[in-house]
XYZ file of C-alpha atoms in Angstrom:
59
model
C 3.744 -10.247 -4.220
C 0.612 -9.166 -6.039
C -2.614 -9.955 -4.240
C -6.144 -10.492 -5.493
C -7.146 -7.121 -4.016
C -5.393 -3.764 -4.047
C -6.244 -0.216 -3.105
C -8.004 2.045 -5.595
C -5.249 4.129 -7.226
C -7.573 7.126 -7.544
C -7.530 7.348 -3.721
C -3.743 7.123 -3.249
C -2.027 10.071 -1.577
C 1.149 11.708 -2.854
C 3.494 12.524 -0.012
C 6.645 14.577 0.146
C 9.209 13.899 -2.565
C 6.483 12.391 -4.772
C 6.137 9.216 -2.697
C 2.774 7.555 -3.386
C 0.972 6.136 -0.361
C -1.510 3.368 -1.197
C -4.738 3.876 0.714
C -8.445 3.757 0.056
C -11.044 1.156 -0.750
C -10.032 -2.311 -1.876
C -10.725 -3.245 -5.488
C -9.942 -6.383 -7.532
C -6.371 -6.286 -8.835
C -6.938 -8.437 -11.909
C -4.893 -11.240 -10.338
C -7.867 -13.345 -9.253
C -5.960 -16.658 -9.186
C -3.029 -15.470 -7.069
C -2.292 -17.068 -3.689
C -2.240 -13.753 -1.781
C -5.333 -11.857 -0.639
C -3.535 -8.471 -0.537
C -0.304 -7.045 -1.949
C 2.847 -7.733 0.062
C 5.874 -5.494 0.261
C 9.237 -6.947 1.301
C 12.204 -4.978 2.611
C 15.499 -6.723 1.951
C 17.765 -3.889 3.118
C 16.416 -1.877 6.086
C 18.796 0.986 5.198
C 16.693 1.667 2.096
C 13.520 2.557 4.006
C 12.530 5.308 6.396
C 9.357 4.343 8.257
C 6.883 7.142 8.924
C 3.630 6.923 10.804
C 0.635 9.179 10.870
C -2.016 8.691 13.504
C -5.300 10.352 14.298
C -6.872 10.423 17.709
C -10.441 11.365 18.495
C -11.501 12.986 21.747
């Protein structure tokens, strides 16, 4: 679903194989009357996704 806020597309990262990773500051999405605060992504078939995680640790 489309939320009232989304990440700024100018701050999105492009990963391997051209996959865009939404990240960055939140900005209004233009959907100010929607019931969701943020965008939601649903996975109906787990075989279609390959989760990846990147973490950063400070010393």
